[in-house]
């Protein structure tokens, strides 16, 4: 990488790191340090191919998806069985629900959370998620479904979400 | 607000908590330099690694043993009459097929090839080019329609000329005059009822196959894709009745169109944000309780067998569940040199049409997206190839079959 290429790389990182960091943060379940590691690793991989990468942002995003996939394949994942802590007041506010949701999302397995991030944050079609994860569209559907079911278990407040959010917004 | 909307909103808000380190570029470049040094170290130690593979054979990955079957090598019939018989008709070298592909009670009467076309900056439209089996020509011939479905028996096609379309047409598979039926609302999907007398049309205000990339976050999403409901068309009487069942989600695929229940008395749609994964409606668009047998949690396209006894299942790996006993039998990981990847349709109560890849050791040769249509026995122990391989089913230019019924129910 010569000086001009390095400058372009630094400009790219400077301009796009907020959006890329948001994605890394979600993929790692809200772990700031793990997110920094994930993005740094993907950027390092991008830097090695900087001359040939045509769409750097798409490349970095894909590198993060793939890295997350390879991480969850290499390690045995742990799920948390205990229900989330409940406040004493049953009239859950919007703020409390958001906290409960974040806690529930962070307790999903890496694979479950990544599928939800790819489907609902990145808005990727099922076929593209299947291609990234190296599985069938049917598996993407079943993982999405089971991840949402798991969220309902971890956050019982979600069972009647329309009521809760209606009150929160009023 | 549904759970998927809550998840979407939570993810967007939560992502805002991320803090951006000031020295990311430095760290990435620094890490890269260290990685180059590490690479040299790995090359230097490579010899020791090779020795270790032989010294510790137990660490090597176990290779799956393919199960050879008689059916794999059997000669398959080639015939051109799609309406009769239950023979297995294959074109095992054709990808896409040129000769009729059929097995037991199902046939591939049509297929489409997917292409993407850039229509504006950041916007692309997916176009399907259809090929329909022509009984007189004895091969699949290109059709001019944007969307279609072939009626049970393979002799009649329902067509949409554009997406979305204001009318639905009915035409013989061998061509001829089109009979048009006007629709109250525009539509982008059509499906024949099991008895071949009615059409289920899914209505959309916009082309659901138009995708745009939205900066600055990136990602792909459908543009203004709004499903409005469904229309049931009585083909003989030419009557069409629209029923409003809205859906305004963004990412859209086949799953957001309506399907007939097996007996043709209800329609349903995939809804991953609902606990059962599916929602059933009567033909007026009223939500119905999900039938007990459909409360099964399977996401395989094949679903329940024609009798309703067997379920194409996917609890962890692909399996078949006996709904009478509740017993689930996983399919073997390897059969006749193939790995079964996806269960597409029941050919009858004893056989399934599936996508399978070719095994090389314990992996798919050419990756998991190089696959072909096969028919397998219910226990997965025998397999007959139906078509040749798709080079990469993810890529534009790949083909997708339309698996129809060989006769009306």
Coordinates of C-alpha atoms in Angstrom, one line a residue:
Chain A
X1 CA 0.0 0.0 0.0
X2 CA 1.6 3.3 -1.1
X3 CA 1.1 6.7 0.6
X4 CA -1.8 7.6 -1.7
X5 CA -3.6 4.3 -1.1
X6 CA -3.1 4.5 2.6
X7 CA -4.6 8.0 2.6
X8 CA -7.7 6.7 0.7
X9 CA -7.9 3.8 3.2
X10 CA -7.8 6.2 6.1
X11 CA -10.4 8.5 4.5
X12 CA -12.7 5.5 4.0
X13 CA -12.3 4.3 7.6
X14 CA -12.9 7.8 8.9
X15 CA -16.1 8.3 6.8
X16 CA -17.6 4.8 7.2
X17 CA -16.5 3.7 10.7
X18 CA -19.6 5.0 12.5
X19 CA -21.9 2.9 10.4
X20 CA -19.6 -0.1 10.4
X21 CA -19.1 0.1 14.1
X22 CA -22.9 0.1 14.7
X23 CA -23.1 -3.2 12.7
X24 CA -20.1 -4.7 14.6
X25 CA -21.7 -3.7 17.9
X26 CA -24.9 -5.5 17.1
X27 CA -23.2 -8.6 15.8
X28 CA -21.3 -8.9 19.0
X29 CA -24.3 -8.4 21.2
X30 CA -23.4 -4.9 22.5
X31 CA -19.9 -5.8 23.5
X32 CA -17.8 -2.7 22.7
X33 CA -14.5 -4.4 22.9
X34 CA -15.5 -7.4 20.9
X35 CA -17.1 -5.1 18.3
X36 CA -13.8 -3.1 18.0
X37 CA -11.9 -6.4 17.6
X38 CA -14.3 -7.6 14.9
X39 CA -14.2 -4.3 12.9
X40 CA -10.5 -3.9 13.3
X41 CA -9.9 -7.5 12.0
X42 CA -12.3 -6.9 9.0
X43 CA -10.6 -3.6 8.2
X44 CA -7.1 -5.3 8.4
X45 CA -8.3 -7.9 6.0
X46 CA -9.6 -5.2 3.7
X47 CA -6.3 -3.3 3.9
X48 CA -4.5 -6.3 2.6
X49 CA -6.7 -6.3 -0.6
X50 CA -7.2 -2.6 -0.8
X51 CA -5.9 -2.4 -4.4
X52 CA -8.4 -5.0 -5.7
X53 CA -11.5 -4.3 -3.5
X54 CA -14.1 -2.4 -5.6
X55 CA -16.7 -1.8 -2.9
X56 CA -14.8 -1.4 0.4
X57 CA -17.9 -1.0 2.6
X58 CA -19.6 -4.0 1.2
X59 CA -16.4 -6.0 1.6
X60 CA -15.9 -5.0 5.2
X61 CA -19.5 -5.8 6.1
X62 CA -19.2 -9.2 4.4
X63 CA -15.9 -9.8 6.2
X64 CA -17.6 -9.1 9.5
X65 CA -20.5 -11.5 8.7
X66 CA -18.1 -14.2 7.7
X67 CA -15.8 -13.7 10.6
X68 CA -18.8 -13.9 13.0
X69 CA -19.9 -17.1 11.2
X70 CA -16.5 -18.7 11.6
X71 CA -16.2 -17.7 15.2
X72 CA -19.6 -19.3 16.1
X73 CA -18.7 -22.5 14.2
X74 CA -15.4 -22.8 16.0
X75 CA -16.7 -22.5 19.5
X76 CA -19.4 -24.2 21.5
X77 CA -22.1 -21.6 22.1
X78 CA -23.8 -21.0 25.4
X79 CA -27.3 -19.9 25.8
X80 CA -28.7 -18.4 29.0
X81 CA -31.6 -20.2 30.4
X82 CA -32.6 -17.9 33.2
X83 CA -35.4 -15.4 32.5
X84 CA -34.5 -11.7 32.5
X85 CA -34.9 -9.8 35.7
X86 CA -38.3 -8.1 36.1
X87 CA -39.0 -4.8 37.6
X88 CA -41.5 -4.6 40.5
X89 CA -43.8 -2.4 38.5
X90 CA -45.8 -4.5 36.0
X91 CA -46.7 -1.4 33.9
X92 CA -43.5 -1.7 31.8
X93 CA -42.5 1.5 30.2
X94 CA -41.1 1.9 26.7
X95 CA -37.6 2.5 28.2
X96 CA -37.8 -0.6 30.3
X97 CA -39.0 -2.7 27.4
X98 CA -36.0 -1.5 25.3
X99 CA -33.7 -2.5 28.1
X100 CA -35.4 -5.9 28.4
X101 CA -35.1 -6.3 24.6
X102 CA -31.4 -5.5 24.5
X103 CA -30.7 -7.9 27.4
X104 CA -32.7 -10.6 25.6
X105 CA -30.9 -10.0 22.3
X106 CA -27.5 -10.1 24.0
X107 CA -28.5 -13.5 25.5
X108 CA -29.2 -15.1 22.2
X109 CA -26.5 -17.3 20.7
X110 CA -24.2 -15.6 18.3
X111 CA -25.8 -17.5 15.4
X112 CA -29.3 -16.5 16.5
X113 CA -28.4 -12.8 17.0
X114 CA -26.5 -12.7 13.7
X115 CA -29.4 -14.0 11.7
X116 CA -31.7 -11.4 13.3
X117 CA -29.2 -8.6 12.6
X118 CA -28.8 -9.7 9.0
X119 CA -32.5 -10.0 8.4
X120 CA -33.8 -7.0 10.4
X121 CA -30.9 -4.5 10.6
X122 CA -29.1 -5.2 7.3
X123 CA -32.4 -6.0 5.6
X124 CA -30.9 -8.8 3.6
X125 CA -33.2 -11.2 1.7
X126 CA -33.4 -14.8 3.0
X127 CA -31.4 -16.1 0.1
X128 CA -28.5 -13.7 0.7
X129 CA -28.5 -14.6 4.4
X130 CA -28.4 -18.3 3.5
X131 CA -25.5 -17.6 1.2
X132 CA -23.5 -15.8 3.9
X133 CA -24.2 -18.4 6.5
X134 CA -23.6 -21.3 4.1
X135 CA -27.0 -22.9 4.8
X136 CA -30.4 -23.4 3.1
X137 CA -33.1 -20.8 3.0
X138 CA -35.2 -23.2 5.1
X139 CA -32.5 -23.1 7.8
X140 CA -32.5 -19.3 7.8
X141 CA -36.3 -19.3 8.2
X142 CA -36.1 -21.8 11.0
X143 CA -33.3 -20.0 12.8
X144 CA -35.2 -16.7 12.5
X145 CA -38.3 -18.2 13.8
X146 CA -36.5 -19.9 16.7
X147 CA -34.6 -16.7 17.5
X148 CA -37.8 -14.8 17.8
X149 CA -39.4 -17.5 19.9
X150 CA -36.3 -17.4 22.2
X151 CA -36.7 -13.6 22.5
X152 CA -40.3 -14.2 23.7
X153 CA -39.0 -16.6 26.3
X154 CA -36.3 -14.3 27.5
X155 CA -38.6 -11.3 27.4
X156 CA -42.1 -12.4 28.4
X157 CA -43.2 -8.7 28.0
X158 CA -43.1 -9.3 24.2
X159 CA -46.0 -11.7 24.3
X160 CA -48.4 -8.7 24.0
X161 CA -46.1 -6.2 22.4
X162 CA -48.8 -4.1 20.8
X163 CA -50.2 -3.2 24.2
X164 CA -46.8 -2.4 25.8
X165 CA -45.6 -0.2 22.9
X166 CA -49.0 1.4 22.6
X167 CA -48.8 2.5 26.3
X168 CA -45.2 3.5 25.9
X169 CA -45.9 5.8 23.0
X170 CA -49.0 7.4 24.5
Chain B
X1 CA -46.5 -3.5 16.7
X2 CA -45.3 -7.0 15.8
X3 CA -42.2 -8.6 17.3
X4 CA -40.2 -8.1 14.1
X5 CA -40.9 -4.4 14.2
X6 CA -39.8 -4.3 17.8
X7 CA -36.6 -6.2 17.0
X8 CA -35.9 -3.8 14.0
X9 CA -36.5 -0.7 16.2
X10 CA -34.5 -2.1 19.1
X11 CA -31.5 -3.0 16.8
X12 CA -31.5 0.5 15.3
X13 CA -31.6 2.3 18.7
X14 CA -29.1 -0.1 20.3
X15 CA -26.6 0.3 17.5
X16 CA -26.4 4.0 18.4
X17 CA -24.7 3.1 21.6
X18 CA -21.6 1.9 19.8
X19 CA -18.6 4.2 20.3
X20 CA -16.2 4.7 17.4
X21 CA -12.5 4.4 18.4
X22 CA -10.4 7.3 17.1
X23 CA -7.5 5.1 15.9
X24 CA -9.3 2.4 13.9
X25 CA -7.3 2.9 10.7
X26 CA -4.0 2.8 12.6
X27 CA -5.0 -0.3 14.4
X28 CA -6.1 -2.0 11.2
X29 CA -2.9 -1.1 9.4
X30 CA -0.8 -2.1 12.5
X31 CA -2.6 -5.4 12.7
X32 CA -2.0 -6.0 9.0
X33 CA 1.7 -5.6 9.5
X34 CA 1.7 -8.0 12.3
X35 CA -0.3 -10.5 10.2
X36 CA 2.3 -10.4 7.5
X37 CA 5.0 -11.3 10.0
X38 CA 2.8 -14.1 11.4
X39 CA 2.3 -15.5 7.9
X40 CA 6.1 -15.9 7.5
X41 CA 6.2 -17.7 10.9
X42 CA 3.4 -20.1 9.8
X43 CA 5.3 -21.0 6.5
X44 CA 8.4 -21.6 8.5
X45 CA 6.6 -24.1 10.8
X46 CA 4.7 -25.8 8.0
X47 CA 6.9 -28.9 7.9
X48 CA 6.1 -29.7 11.5
X49 CA 2.4 -29.4 10.7
X50 CA 2.5 -32.0 7.9
X51 CA 4.2 -34.5 10.2
X52 CA 1.6 -33.9 12.9
X53 CA -1.3 -34.9 10.5
X54 CA 0.2 -38.4 10.1
X55 CA 1.3 -38.8 13.7
X56 CA -2.2 -38.0 15.1
X57 CA -4.7 -39.5 12.7
X58 CA -7.4 -39.3 15.3
X59 CA -7.5 -35.6 14.9
X60 CA -8.5 -35.8 11.2
X61 CA -12.1 -35.1 10.3
X62 CA -14.2 -38.2 9.9
X63 CA -15.3 -38.8 6.3
X64 CA -19.0 -39.6 5.8
X65 CA -19.6 -43.0 4.1
X66 CA -22.0 -42.7 1.1
X67 CA -24.7 -45.3 1.0
X68 CA -25.0 -46.8 -2.5
X69 CA -28.4 -47.8 -3.7
X70 CA -29.8 -49.6 -6.7
X71 CA -31.9 -46.7 -7.7
X72 CA -29.0 -44.4 -8.2
X73 CA -27.8 -46.3 -11.3
X74 CA -31.1 -47.3 -12.7
X75 CA -32.1 -46.3 -16.2
X76 CA -34.7 -43.6 -16.2
X77 CA -37.5 -43.3 -18.7
X78 CA -37.9 -40.3 -21.0
X79 CA -41.4 -39.6 -22.2
X80 CA -43.2 -36.6 -23.3
X81 CA -46.8 -37.1 -22.0
X82 CA -46.9 -35.1 -18.8
X83 CA -50.5 -35.9 -17.8
X84 CA -50.4 -39.6 -17.3
X85 CA -48.4 -42.1 -15.2
X86 CA -46.3 -41.9 -12.1
X87 CA -43.0 -42.8 -13.7
X88 CA -39.8 -41.1 -12.7
X89 CA -38.8 -39.1 -15.7
X90 CA -35.4 -37.5 -15.5
X91 CA -32.9 -35.4 -17.4
X92 CA -29.9 -36.0 -15.2
X93 CA -27.5 -34.2 -17.4
X94 CA -29.7 -31.2 -18.0
X95 CA -29.3 -28.1 -16.0
X96 CA -31.7 -26.5 -16.7
X97 CA -33.6 -29.6 -18.0
X98 CA -34.6 -30.0 -21.6
X99 CA -36.7 -33.2 -21.2
X100 CA -39.7 -33.4 -18.8
X101 CA -38.7 -34.0 -15.2
X102 CA -41.3 -35.8 -13.1
X103 CA -41.6 -38.2 -10.2
X104 CA -44.6 -40.1 -9.0
X105 CA -47.4 -37.5 -8.5
X106 CA -45.4 -34.3 -9.2
X107 CA -43.8 -32.8 -12.3
X108 CA -41.6 -29.8 -13.2
X109 CA -43.9 -28.2 -15.7
X110 CA -41.9 -25.0 -15.8
X111 CA -38.8 -23.3 -14.5
X112 CA -37.5 -19.8 -14.4
X113 CA -34.0 -18.3 -14.8
X114 CA -33.3 -15.3 -12.5
X115 CA -31.5 -12.2 -13.7
X116 CA -30.9 -8.9 -12.2
X117 CA -31.2 -5.6 -14.1
X118 CA -29.9 -2.2 -12.9
X119 CA -32.8 0.2 -13.4
X120 CA -31.3 3.3 -11.6
X121 CA -28.5 4.1 -9.4
X122 CA -28.8 2.0 -6.3
X123 CA -31.9 0.2 -7.7
X124 CA -32.1 -3.2 -9.4
X125 CA -35.0 -5.3 -10.5
X126 CA -35.0 -9.1 -10.5
X127 CA -36.5 -10.6 -13.6
X128 CA -37.6 -14.1 -14.0
X129 CA -37.5 -15.6 -17.5
X130 CA -39.9 -18.5 -17.7
X131 CA -39.7 -21.8 -19.6
X132 CA -42.8 -24.0 -19.8
X133 CA -43.0 -27.6 -20.8
X134 CA -44.6 -27.9 -24.3
X135 CA -46.1 -31.4 -24.7
X136 CA -46.1 -31.2 -28.5
X137 CA -42.5 -30.0 -28.7
X138 CA -41.4 -32.4 -25.9
X139 CA -39.2 -29.7 -24.4
X140 CA -39.3 -26.6 -22.3
X141 CA -40.0 -23.5 -24.3
X142 CA -39.4 -19.8 -23.4
X143 CA -42.6 -18.0 -22.3
X144 CA -43.2 -14.3 -22.5
X145 CA -44.8 -13.9 -19.1
X146 CA -43.5 -12.1 -16.0
X147 CA -45.1 -14.6 -13.5
X148 CA -47.0 -17.9 -14.0
X149 CA -48.2 -21.1 -12.4
X150 CA -49.1 -24.3 -14.3
X151 CA -52.4 -26.0 -13.4
X152 CA -52.5 -29.6 -12.0
X153 CA -52.2 -31.9 -15.1
X154 CA -49.8 -29.5 -16.8
X155 CA -52.0 -28.4 -19.6
X156 CA -53.1 -24.9 -18.6
X157 CA -51.1 -21.9 -17.3
X158 CA -52.2 -18.9 -15.4
X159 CA -50.0 -15.9 -16.3
X160 CA -49.2 -12.3 -15.4
X161 CA -47.9 -10.2 -18.2
X162 CA -46.0 -7.6 -16.0
X163 CA -45.3 -6.9 -12.3
X164 CA -47.6 -5.7 -10.9
X165 CA -50.4 -6.7 -13.4
X166 CA -54.0 -5.5 -13.6
X167 CA -55.3 -8.8 -15.1
X168 CA -54.6 -12.5 -14.9
X169 CA -54.6 -14.7 -18.0
X170 CA -55.3 -18.3 -18.6
X171 CA -53.7 -20.1 -21.6
X172 CA -52.9 -23.6 -22.8
X173 CA -49.3 -24.7 -22.1
X174 CA -48.9 -25.3 -25.9
X175 CA -49.9 -21.6 -26.6
X176 CA -53.0 -20.2 -28.2
X177 CA -55.4 -17.4 -27.2
X178 CA -55.2 -16.0 -23.7
X179 CA -58.4 -15.6 -21.7
X180 CA -58.0 -12.5 -19.5
X181 CA -59.7 -11.8 -16.2
X182 CA -59.5 -8.3 -14.8
X183 CA -58.4 -7.8 -11.2
X184 CA -59.6 -5.1 -8.8
X185 CA -56.1 -4.5 -7.4
X186 CA -52.7 -5.0 -9.1
X187 CA -51.0 -8.4 -8.5
X188 CA -47.6 -10.0 -8.7
X189 CA -48.1 -13.7 -7.8
X190 CA -50.5 -16.4 -8.9
X191 CA -51.2 -20.0 -7.8
X192 CA -53.6 -22.7 -9.0
X193 CA -55.9 -24.4 -6.4
X194 CA -55.3 -28.1 -5.9
X195 CA -58.5 -28.9 -7.9
X196 CA -57.4 -26.7 -10.8
X197 CA -60.6 -24.6 -10.8
X198 CA -59.6 -21.5 -8.9
X199 CA -56.6 -19.1 -8.8
X200 CA -55.1 -17.5 -5.7
X201 CA -53.6 -14.2 -6.8
X202 CA -51.5 -12.2 -4.3
X203 CA -52.0 -8.5 -4.8
X204 CA -49.2 -5.9 -4.5
X205 CA -49.2 -2.2 -5.3
X206 CA -45.6 -2.3 -6.5
X207 CA -43.3 -4.8 -8.1
X208 CA -42.0 -6.9 -5.2
X209 CA -38.9 -7.9 -7.2
X210 CA -37.6 -4.3 -7.3
X211 CA -34.8 -3.8 -4.8
X212 CA -33.0 -0.6 -3.8
X213 CA -29.8 -0.1 -1.8
X214 CA -30.3 2.6 0.8
X215 CA -27.3 4.6 1.9
X216 CA -25.7 5.3 4.3
X217 CA -26.2 2.1 6.1
X218 CA -26.1 0.0 2.9
X219 CA -28.0 -3.3 2.7
X220 CA -30.6 -4.3 0.2
X221 CA -34.3 -3.8 0.7
X222 CA -37.4 -3.8 -1.5
X223 CA -38.7 -0.4 -2.6
X224 CA -42.2 0.5 -1.5
X225 CA -43.2 -3.1 -1.7
X226 CA -46.6 -3.2 -0.3
X227 CA -48.7 -6.3 -0.3
X228 CA -52.4 -5.4 -0.2
X229 CA -54.1 -8.8 0.0
X230 CA -55.3 -11.7 -2.1
X231 CA -57.8 -12.4 -4.8
X232 CA -59.6 -15.7 -5.4
X233 CA -60.5 -16.2 -9.0
X234 CA -63.2 -18.6 -10.2
X235 CA -61.7 -19.5 -13.5
X236 CA -64.8 -21.0 -15.2
X237 CA -67.1 -18.1 -14.2
X238 CA -64.4 -15.4 -14.6
X239 CA -65.2 -13.9 -11.2
X240 CA -62.5 -12.4 -9.1
X241 CA -63.0 -11.3 -5.4
X242 CA -60.3 -9.2 -3.6
X243 CA -59.7 -9.6 0.1
X244 CA -57.6 -7.1 2.0
X245 CA -54.7 -8.6 4.0
X246 CA -52.0 -6.0 4.2
X247 CA -48.4 -6.4 4.9
X248 CA -45.9 -3.5 4.8
X249 CA -42.6 -5.2 5.7
X250 CA -39.6 -4.3 3.7
X251 CA -37.7 -7.5 2.8
X252 CA -39.9 -9.5 0.6
X253 CA -39.6 -12.8 -1.1
X254 CA -41.8 -15.7 -2.1
X255 CA -42.7 -16.2 1.6
X256 CA -44.9 -13.1 1.6
X257 CA -47.2 -14.4 -1.1
X258 CA -50.2 -16.5 -0.2
X259 CA -50.5 -20.3 -0.7
X260 CA -53.3 -22.7 -0.8
X261 CA -53.9 -25.2 2.0
X262 CA -53.6 -28.8 0.7
X263 CA -57.4 -29.3 0.6
X264 CA -58.0 -25.9 -1.1
X265 CA -60.3 -24.6 1.6
X266 CA -57.9 -22.1 3.2
X267 CA -54.9 -20.0 2.3
X268 CA -51.8 -19.3 4.4
X269 CA -48.6 -17.3 4.5
X270 CA -45.2 -17.6 6.2
X271 CA -45.1 -15.2 9.2
X272 CA -41.8 -15.7 11.0
X273 CA -42.9 -13.0 13.5
X274 CA -45.7 -15.2 14.7
X275 CA -45.1 -18.0 17.2
X276 CA -46.4 -20.7 14.8
X277 CA -44.5 -19.4 11.8
X278 CA -47.7 -19.5 9.6
X279 CA -51.0 -17.7 9.5
X280 CA -54.1 -19.3 7.9
X281 CA -57.1 -17.4 6.5
X282 CA -60.4 -18.4 5.1
X283 CA -61.1 -17.5 1.5
X284 CA -62.6 -14.2 2.7
X285 CA -59.4 -13.1 4.3
X286 CA -60.4 -13.8 7.9
X287 CA -57.7 -15.2 10.2
X288 CA -58.3 -18.8 11.3
X289 CA -56.7 -20.8 14.1
X290 CA -53.8 -22.7 12.7
X291 CA -54.7 -26.4 12.0
X292 CA -53.1 -28.6 14.6
X293 CA -51.0 -30.6 12.1
X294 CA -49.5 -27.4 10.7
X295 CA -48.4 -26.3 14.2
X296 CA -45.2 -28.3 13.5
X297 CA -42.3 -25.8 13.4
X298 CA -40.9 -27.1 10.1
X299 CA -39.6 -24.7 7.6
X300 CA -39.0 -27.1 4.8
X301 CA -41.0 -26.2 1.6
X302 CA -42.3 -29.8 1.3
X303 CA -44.3 -29.5 4.6
X304 CA -46.9 -32.3 5.1
X305 CA -47.2 -35.3 2.8
X306 CA -50.3 -35.6 0.6
X307 CA -52.1 -37.8 3.3
X308 CA -51.0 -35.5 6.0
X309 CA -49.2 -38.3 7.9
X310 CA -45.6 -37.5 7.2
X311 CA -43.8 -34.1 7.8
X312 CA -40.7 -33.0 6.0
X313 CA -39.0 -31.7 9.2
X314 CA -35.8 -29.9 10.2
X315 CA -35.5 -30.0 14.0
X316 CA -31.7 -29.9 13.8
X317 CA -30.8 -31.8 10.6
X318 CA -33.3 -32.8 7.8
X319 CA -35.7 -35.5 9.0
X320 CA -39.1 -37.0 8.4
X321 CA -41.6 -37.0 11.3
X322 CA -44.5 -39.4 11.6
X323 CA -47.3 -37.1 12.8
X324 CA -49.3 -40.1 14.1
X325 CA -46.6 -41.5 16.4
X326 CA -44.5 -38.3 16.8
X327 CA -41.4 -40.2 15.9
X328 CA -38.7 -38.2 14.0
X329 CA -36.2 -40.1 11.8
X330 CA -33.2 -38.0 10.6
X331 CA -32.3 -38.5 6.9
X332 CA -28.9 -40.0 6.4
X333 CA -26.1 -37.4 5.9
X334 CA -25.0 -39.1 2.7
X335 CA -26.8 -41.2 0.1
X336 CA -25.6 -42.4 -3.3
X337 CA -22.8 -39.9 -3.4
X338 CA -25.1 -37.0 -2.5
X339 CA -26.0 -34.9 0.5
X340 CA -29.6 -33.9 0.8
X341 CA -29.8 -30.1 1.3
X342 CA -33.4 -29.1 1.2
X343 CA -36.8 -30.9 1.0
X344 CA -38.8 -29.2 -1.8
X345 CA -42.0 -31.2 -2.3
X346 CA -43.6 -34.6 -1.6
X347 CA -43.7 -36.6 -4.8
X348 CA -46.2 -38.9 -3.0
X349 CA -46.5 -40.2 0.6
X350 CA -43.3 -42.4 0.1
X351 CA -41.0 -40.0 -1.8
X352 CA -39.7 -36.5 -1.6
X353 CA -38.2 -34.2 -4.3
X354 CA -35.2 -32.5 -2.8
X355 CA -32.1 -30.4 -3.6
X356 CA -28.9 -32.3 -3.1
X357 CA -25.2 -31.6 -3.6
X358 CA -22.5 -34.0 -4.8
X359 CA -20.3 -35.3 -2.0
X360 CA -16.5 -35.2 -2.2
X361 CA -15.2 -36.7 1.0
X362 CA -17.5 -35.1 3.6
X363 CA -18.0 -31.8 1.8
X364 CA -20.1 -30.7 -1.2
X365 CA -18.1 -30.7 -4.4
X366 CA -18.1 -27.1 -5.6
X367 CA -19.7 -25.8 -2.4
X368 CA -23.2 -26.2 -1.0
X369 CA -24.8 -24.1 -3.7
X370 CA -23.9 -26.5 -6.5
X371 CA -26.9 -28.7 -6.4
X372 CA -29.4 -30.8 -8.4
X373 CA -32.9 -32.0 -8.1
X374 CA -33.3 -35.5 -6.9
X375 CA -36.1 -37.8 -5.7
X376 CA -35.5 -39.7 -2.5
X377 CA -37.4 -42.4 -0.6
X378 CA -39.1 -41.3 2.6
X379 CA -36.3 -42.8 4.7
X380 CA -33.6 -41.1 2.6
X381 CA -31.9 -44.4 1.8
X382 CA -32.4 -44.3 -2.0
X383 CA -31.9 -41.4 -4.3
X384 CA -32.5 -40.9 -8.1
X385 CA -31.1 -37.7 -9.8
X386 CA -33.7 -35.8 -11.7
X387 CA -31.6 -33.0 -13.2
X388 CA -28.1 -31.9 -13.8
X389 CA -26.3 -29.6 -11.3
X390 CA -26.8 -25.9 -11.0
X391 CA -23.3 -24.3 -10.9
X392 CA -24.2 -21.9 -8.1
X393 CA -27.8 -21.5 -7.1
X394 CA -27.1 -18.1 -5.5
X395 CA -26.0 -16.4 -8.7
X396 CA -28.1 -14.7 -11.4
X397 CA -28.5 -17.1 -14.3
X398 CA -29.4 -20.0 -12.0
X399 CA -32.7 -21.7 -12.5
X400 CA -35.6 -22.5 -10.2
X401 CA -38.1 -25.3 -10.8
X402 CA -41.9 -24.9 -10.5
X403 CA -43.1 -28.3 -9.1
X404 CA -46.7 -29.0 -10.0
X405 CA -49.2 -31.8 -9.6
X406 CA -49.6 -34.4 -12.4
X407 CA -53.3 -34.4 -12.0
X408 CA -56.0 -32.4 -10.1
X409 CA -56.8 -33.5 -6.6

